[in-house]
PDB file of C-alpha atoms and ligand atoms in Angstrom:
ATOM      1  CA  UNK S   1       0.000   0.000   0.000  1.00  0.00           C
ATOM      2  CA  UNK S   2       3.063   2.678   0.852  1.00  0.00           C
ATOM      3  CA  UNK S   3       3.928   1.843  -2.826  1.00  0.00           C
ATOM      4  CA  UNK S   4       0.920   3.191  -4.172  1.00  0.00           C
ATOM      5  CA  UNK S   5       0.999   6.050  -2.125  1.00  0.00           C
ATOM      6  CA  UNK S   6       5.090   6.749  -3.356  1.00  0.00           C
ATOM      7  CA  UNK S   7       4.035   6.085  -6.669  1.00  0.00           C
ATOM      8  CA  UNK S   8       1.249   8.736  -6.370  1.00  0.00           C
ATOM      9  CA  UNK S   9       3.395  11.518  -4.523  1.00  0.00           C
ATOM     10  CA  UNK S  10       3.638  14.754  -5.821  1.00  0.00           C
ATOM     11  CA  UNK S  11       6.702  16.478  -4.176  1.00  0.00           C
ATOM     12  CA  UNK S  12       6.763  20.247  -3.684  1.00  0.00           C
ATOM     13  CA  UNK S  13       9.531  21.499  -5.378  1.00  0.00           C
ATOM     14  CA  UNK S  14      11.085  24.756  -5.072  1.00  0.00           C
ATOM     15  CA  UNK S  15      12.753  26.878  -7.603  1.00  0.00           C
ATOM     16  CA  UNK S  16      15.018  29.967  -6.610  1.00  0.00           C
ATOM     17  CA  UNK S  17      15.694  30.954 -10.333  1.00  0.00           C
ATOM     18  CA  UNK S  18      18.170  33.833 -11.526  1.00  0.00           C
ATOM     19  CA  UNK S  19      15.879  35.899 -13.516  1.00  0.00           C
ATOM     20  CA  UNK S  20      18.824  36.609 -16.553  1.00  0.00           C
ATOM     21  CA  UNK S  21      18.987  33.072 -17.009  1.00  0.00           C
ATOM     22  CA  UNK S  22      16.801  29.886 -15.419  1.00  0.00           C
ATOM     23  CA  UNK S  23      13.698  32.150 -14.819  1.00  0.00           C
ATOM     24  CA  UNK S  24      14.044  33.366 -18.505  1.00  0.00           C
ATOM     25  CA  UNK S  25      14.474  29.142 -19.705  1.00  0.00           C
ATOM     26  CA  UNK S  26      11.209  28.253 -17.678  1.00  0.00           C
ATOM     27  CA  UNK S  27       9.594  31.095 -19.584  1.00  0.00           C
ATOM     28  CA  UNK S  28      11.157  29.550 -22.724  1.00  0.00           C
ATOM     29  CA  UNK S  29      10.063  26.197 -21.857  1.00  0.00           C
ATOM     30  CA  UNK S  30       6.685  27.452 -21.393  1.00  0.00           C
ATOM     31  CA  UNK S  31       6.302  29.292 -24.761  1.00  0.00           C
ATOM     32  CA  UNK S  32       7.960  26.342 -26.579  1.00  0.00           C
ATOM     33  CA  UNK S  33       4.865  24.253 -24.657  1.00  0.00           C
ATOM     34  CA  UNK S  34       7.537  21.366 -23.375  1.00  0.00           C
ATOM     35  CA  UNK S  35       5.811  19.253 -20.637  1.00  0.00           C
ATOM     36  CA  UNK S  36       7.545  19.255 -17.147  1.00  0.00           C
ATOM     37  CA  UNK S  37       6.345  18.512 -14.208  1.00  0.00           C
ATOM     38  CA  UNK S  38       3.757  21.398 -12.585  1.00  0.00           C
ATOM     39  CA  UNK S  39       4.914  20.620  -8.786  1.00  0.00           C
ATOM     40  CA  UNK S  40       7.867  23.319  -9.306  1.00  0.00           C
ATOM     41  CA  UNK S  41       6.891  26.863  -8.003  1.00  0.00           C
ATOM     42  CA  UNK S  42       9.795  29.300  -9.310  1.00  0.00           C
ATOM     43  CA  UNK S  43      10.662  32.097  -7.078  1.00  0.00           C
ATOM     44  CA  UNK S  44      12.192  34.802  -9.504  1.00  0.00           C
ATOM     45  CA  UNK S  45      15.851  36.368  -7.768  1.00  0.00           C
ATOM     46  CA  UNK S  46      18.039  39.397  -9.066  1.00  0.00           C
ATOM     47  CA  UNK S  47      20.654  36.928  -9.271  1.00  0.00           C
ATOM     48  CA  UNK S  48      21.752  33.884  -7.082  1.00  0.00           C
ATOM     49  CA  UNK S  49      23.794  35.543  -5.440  1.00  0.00           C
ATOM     50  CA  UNK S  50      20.744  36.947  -3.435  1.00  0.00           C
ATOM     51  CA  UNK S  51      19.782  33.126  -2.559  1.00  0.00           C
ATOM     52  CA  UNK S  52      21.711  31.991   0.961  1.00  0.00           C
ATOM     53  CA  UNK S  53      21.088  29.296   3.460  1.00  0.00           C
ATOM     54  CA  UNK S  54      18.373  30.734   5.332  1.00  0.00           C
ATOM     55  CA  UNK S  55      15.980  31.220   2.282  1.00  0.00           C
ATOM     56  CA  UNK S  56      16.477  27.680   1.621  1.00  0.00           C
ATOM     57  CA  UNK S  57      16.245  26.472   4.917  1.00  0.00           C
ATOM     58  CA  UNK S  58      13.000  28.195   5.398  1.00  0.00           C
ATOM     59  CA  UNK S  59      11.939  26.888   2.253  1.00  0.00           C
ATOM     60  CA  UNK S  60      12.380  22.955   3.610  1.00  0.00           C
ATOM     61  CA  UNK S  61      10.755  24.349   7.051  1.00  0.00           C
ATOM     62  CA  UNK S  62       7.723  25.892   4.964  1.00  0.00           C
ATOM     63  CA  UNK S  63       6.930  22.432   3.307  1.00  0.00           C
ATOM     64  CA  UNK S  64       9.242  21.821   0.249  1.00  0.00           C
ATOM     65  CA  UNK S  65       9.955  18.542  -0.280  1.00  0.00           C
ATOM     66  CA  UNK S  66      12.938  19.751  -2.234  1.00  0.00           C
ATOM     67  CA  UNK S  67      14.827  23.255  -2.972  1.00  0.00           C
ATOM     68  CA  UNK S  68      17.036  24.257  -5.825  1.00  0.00           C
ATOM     69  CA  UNK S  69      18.781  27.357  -6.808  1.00  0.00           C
ATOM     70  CA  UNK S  70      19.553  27.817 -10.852  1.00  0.00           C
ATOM     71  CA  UNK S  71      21.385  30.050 -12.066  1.00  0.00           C
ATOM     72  CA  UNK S  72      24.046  31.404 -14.466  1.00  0.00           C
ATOM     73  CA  UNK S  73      26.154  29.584 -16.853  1.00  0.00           C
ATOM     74  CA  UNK S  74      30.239  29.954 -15.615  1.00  0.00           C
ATOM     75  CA  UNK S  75      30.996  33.249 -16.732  1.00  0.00           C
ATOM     76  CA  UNK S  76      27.840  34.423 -17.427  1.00  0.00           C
ATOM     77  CA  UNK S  77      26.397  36.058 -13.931  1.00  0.00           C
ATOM     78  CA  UNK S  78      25.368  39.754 -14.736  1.00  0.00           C
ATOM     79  CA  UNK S  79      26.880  40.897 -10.993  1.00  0.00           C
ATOM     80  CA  UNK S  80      30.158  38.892 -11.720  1.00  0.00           C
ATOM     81  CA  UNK S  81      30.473  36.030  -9.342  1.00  0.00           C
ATOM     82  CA  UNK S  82      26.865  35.584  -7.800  1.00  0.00           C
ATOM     83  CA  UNK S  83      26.271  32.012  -9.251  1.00  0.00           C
ATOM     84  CA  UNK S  84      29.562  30.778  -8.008  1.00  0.00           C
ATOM     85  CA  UNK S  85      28.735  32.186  -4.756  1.00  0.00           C
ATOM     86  CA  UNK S  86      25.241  30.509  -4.919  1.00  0.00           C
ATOM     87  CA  UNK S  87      27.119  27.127  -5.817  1.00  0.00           C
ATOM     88  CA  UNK S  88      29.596  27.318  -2.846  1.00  0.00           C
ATOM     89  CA  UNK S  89      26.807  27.857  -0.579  1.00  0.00           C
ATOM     90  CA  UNK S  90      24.429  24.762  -1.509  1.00  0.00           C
ATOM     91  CA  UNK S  91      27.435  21.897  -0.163  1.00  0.00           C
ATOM     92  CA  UNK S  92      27.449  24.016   3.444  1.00  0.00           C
ATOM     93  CA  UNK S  93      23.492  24.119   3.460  1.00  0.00           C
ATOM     94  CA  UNK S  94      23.656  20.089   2.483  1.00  0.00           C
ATOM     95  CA  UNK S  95      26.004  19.774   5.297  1.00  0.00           C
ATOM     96  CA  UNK S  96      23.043  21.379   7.698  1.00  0.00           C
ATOM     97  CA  UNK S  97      20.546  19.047   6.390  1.00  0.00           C
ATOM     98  CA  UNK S  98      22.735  15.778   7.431  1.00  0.00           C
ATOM     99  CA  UNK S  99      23.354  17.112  10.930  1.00  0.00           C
ATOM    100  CA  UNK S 100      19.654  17.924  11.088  1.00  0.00           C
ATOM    101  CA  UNK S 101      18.781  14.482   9.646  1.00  0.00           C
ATOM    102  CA  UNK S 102      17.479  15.530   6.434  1.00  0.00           C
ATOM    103  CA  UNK S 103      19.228  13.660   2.978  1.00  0.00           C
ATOM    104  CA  UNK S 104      21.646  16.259   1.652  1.00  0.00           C
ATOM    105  CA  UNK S 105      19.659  15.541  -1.930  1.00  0.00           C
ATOM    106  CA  UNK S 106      16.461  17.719  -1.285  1.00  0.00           C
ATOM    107  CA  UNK S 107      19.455  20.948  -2.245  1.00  0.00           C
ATOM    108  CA  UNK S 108      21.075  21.472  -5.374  1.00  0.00           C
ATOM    109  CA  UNK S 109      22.380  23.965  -7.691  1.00  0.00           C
ATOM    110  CA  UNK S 110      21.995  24.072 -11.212  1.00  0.00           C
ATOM    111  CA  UNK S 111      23.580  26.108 -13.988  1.00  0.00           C
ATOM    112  CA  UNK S 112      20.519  26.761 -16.528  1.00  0.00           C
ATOM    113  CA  UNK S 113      21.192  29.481 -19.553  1.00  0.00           C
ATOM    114  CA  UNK S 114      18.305  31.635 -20.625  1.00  0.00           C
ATOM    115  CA  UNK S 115      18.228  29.837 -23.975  1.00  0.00           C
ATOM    116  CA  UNK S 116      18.274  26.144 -22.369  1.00  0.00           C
ATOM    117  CA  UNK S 117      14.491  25.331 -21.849  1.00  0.00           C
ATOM    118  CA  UNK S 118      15.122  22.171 -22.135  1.00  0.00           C
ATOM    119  CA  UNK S 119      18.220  21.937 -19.957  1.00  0.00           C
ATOM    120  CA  UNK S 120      15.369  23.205 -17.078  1.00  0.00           C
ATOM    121  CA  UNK S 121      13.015  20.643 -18.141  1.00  0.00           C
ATOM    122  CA  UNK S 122      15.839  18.209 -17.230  1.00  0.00           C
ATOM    123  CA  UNK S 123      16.533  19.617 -13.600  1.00  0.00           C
ATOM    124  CA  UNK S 124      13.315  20.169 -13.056  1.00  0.00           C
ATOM    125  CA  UNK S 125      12.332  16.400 -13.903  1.00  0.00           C
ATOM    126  CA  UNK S 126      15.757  15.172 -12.251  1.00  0.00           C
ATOM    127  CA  UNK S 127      14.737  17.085  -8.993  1.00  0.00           C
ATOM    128  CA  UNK S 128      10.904  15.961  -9.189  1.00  0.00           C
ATOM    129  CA  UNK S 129      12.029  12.042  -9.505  1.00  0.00           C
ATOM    130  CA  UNK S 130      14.594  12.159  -7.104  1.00  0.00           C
ATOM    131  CA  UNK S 131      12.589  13.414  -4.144  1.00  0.00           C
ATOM    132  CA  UNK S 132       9.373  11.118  -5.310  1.00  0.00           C
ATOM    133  CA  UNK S 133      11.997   8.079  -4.985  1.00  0.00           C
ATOM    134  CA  UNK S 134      13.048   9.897  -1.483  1.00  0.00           C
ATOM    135  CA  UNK S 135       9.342  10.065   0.102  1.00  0.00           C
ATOM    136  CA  UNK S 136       8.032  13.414   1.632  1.00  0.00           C
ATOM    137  CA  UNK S 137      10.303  15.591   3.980  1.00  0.00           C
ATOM    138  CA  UNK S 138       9.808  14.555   7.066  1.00  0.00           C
TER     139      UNK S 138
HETATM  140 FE1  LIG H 201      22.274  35.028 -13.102  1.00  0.00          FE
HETATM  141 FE2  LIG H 201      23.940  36.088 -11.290  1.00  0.00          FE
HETATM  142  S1  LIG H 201      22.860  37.118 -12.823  1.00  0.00           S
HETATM  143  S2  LIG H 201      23.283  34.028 -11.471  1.00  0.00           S
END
């Protein structure tokens, strides 16, 4: 029976998305009418650099089953180094979610250009499937 309830589970999935670049590719994907899973709600940021470990940690404590931040391709970040910064930050707020008990998987970073629908498609799918084979935050 907790089979069929896995196999039915919708996670809630979390998108902080750089507005130059992964918000702009989930637009993309939208007008280009690819299917991707509809549990993602995209929260639109300057940059990534704005995103840090308490807005994803709040996130998780809200109800997301999962949390990603997308941003930037290397070299691309409008304010220089915000998408690195963003990726540094996700292994320390992984870190917090194994000493809390939580499997390090439910963060990750993603680099998603504006023109890469399909790239977000991907992450978006990869993050959706990899939290329904996880089970609901606890
Ligand atoms: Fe896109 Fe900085 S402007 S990650």
């Amino acid at each position: 029976m907790s089979e069929n309830i896995q196999a039915n589970y919708e996670p809630k999935v979390i998108a902080f998305a750089c507005e130059y670049c992964a918000y702009t590719a989930a637009d993309l994907a939208g007008s280009m009418r690819l299917q991707y899973p509809t549990n993602v709600r995209i929260i639109q940021l300057p940059c990534t650099g704005r995103a840090d470990p308490i807005l994803l940690l709040r996130a998780l404590e809200e109800g997301a089953d999962t949390v990603f931040v997308a941003g930037c391709q290397p070299g691309d970040c409008h304010f220089i180094n915000g998408n690195y910064r963003a990726k540094a930050m996700v292994p320390s707020v992984k870190k917090m979610l194994e000493e809390i008990g939580l499997n390090p998987l439910r963060v990750e970073f993603f680099h998603v250009a504006a023109s890469q629908a399909p790239r977000w498609v991907e992450v978006v799918k990869e993050m959706t499937s990899r939290i329904q084979a996880l089970g609901p935050s606890p």
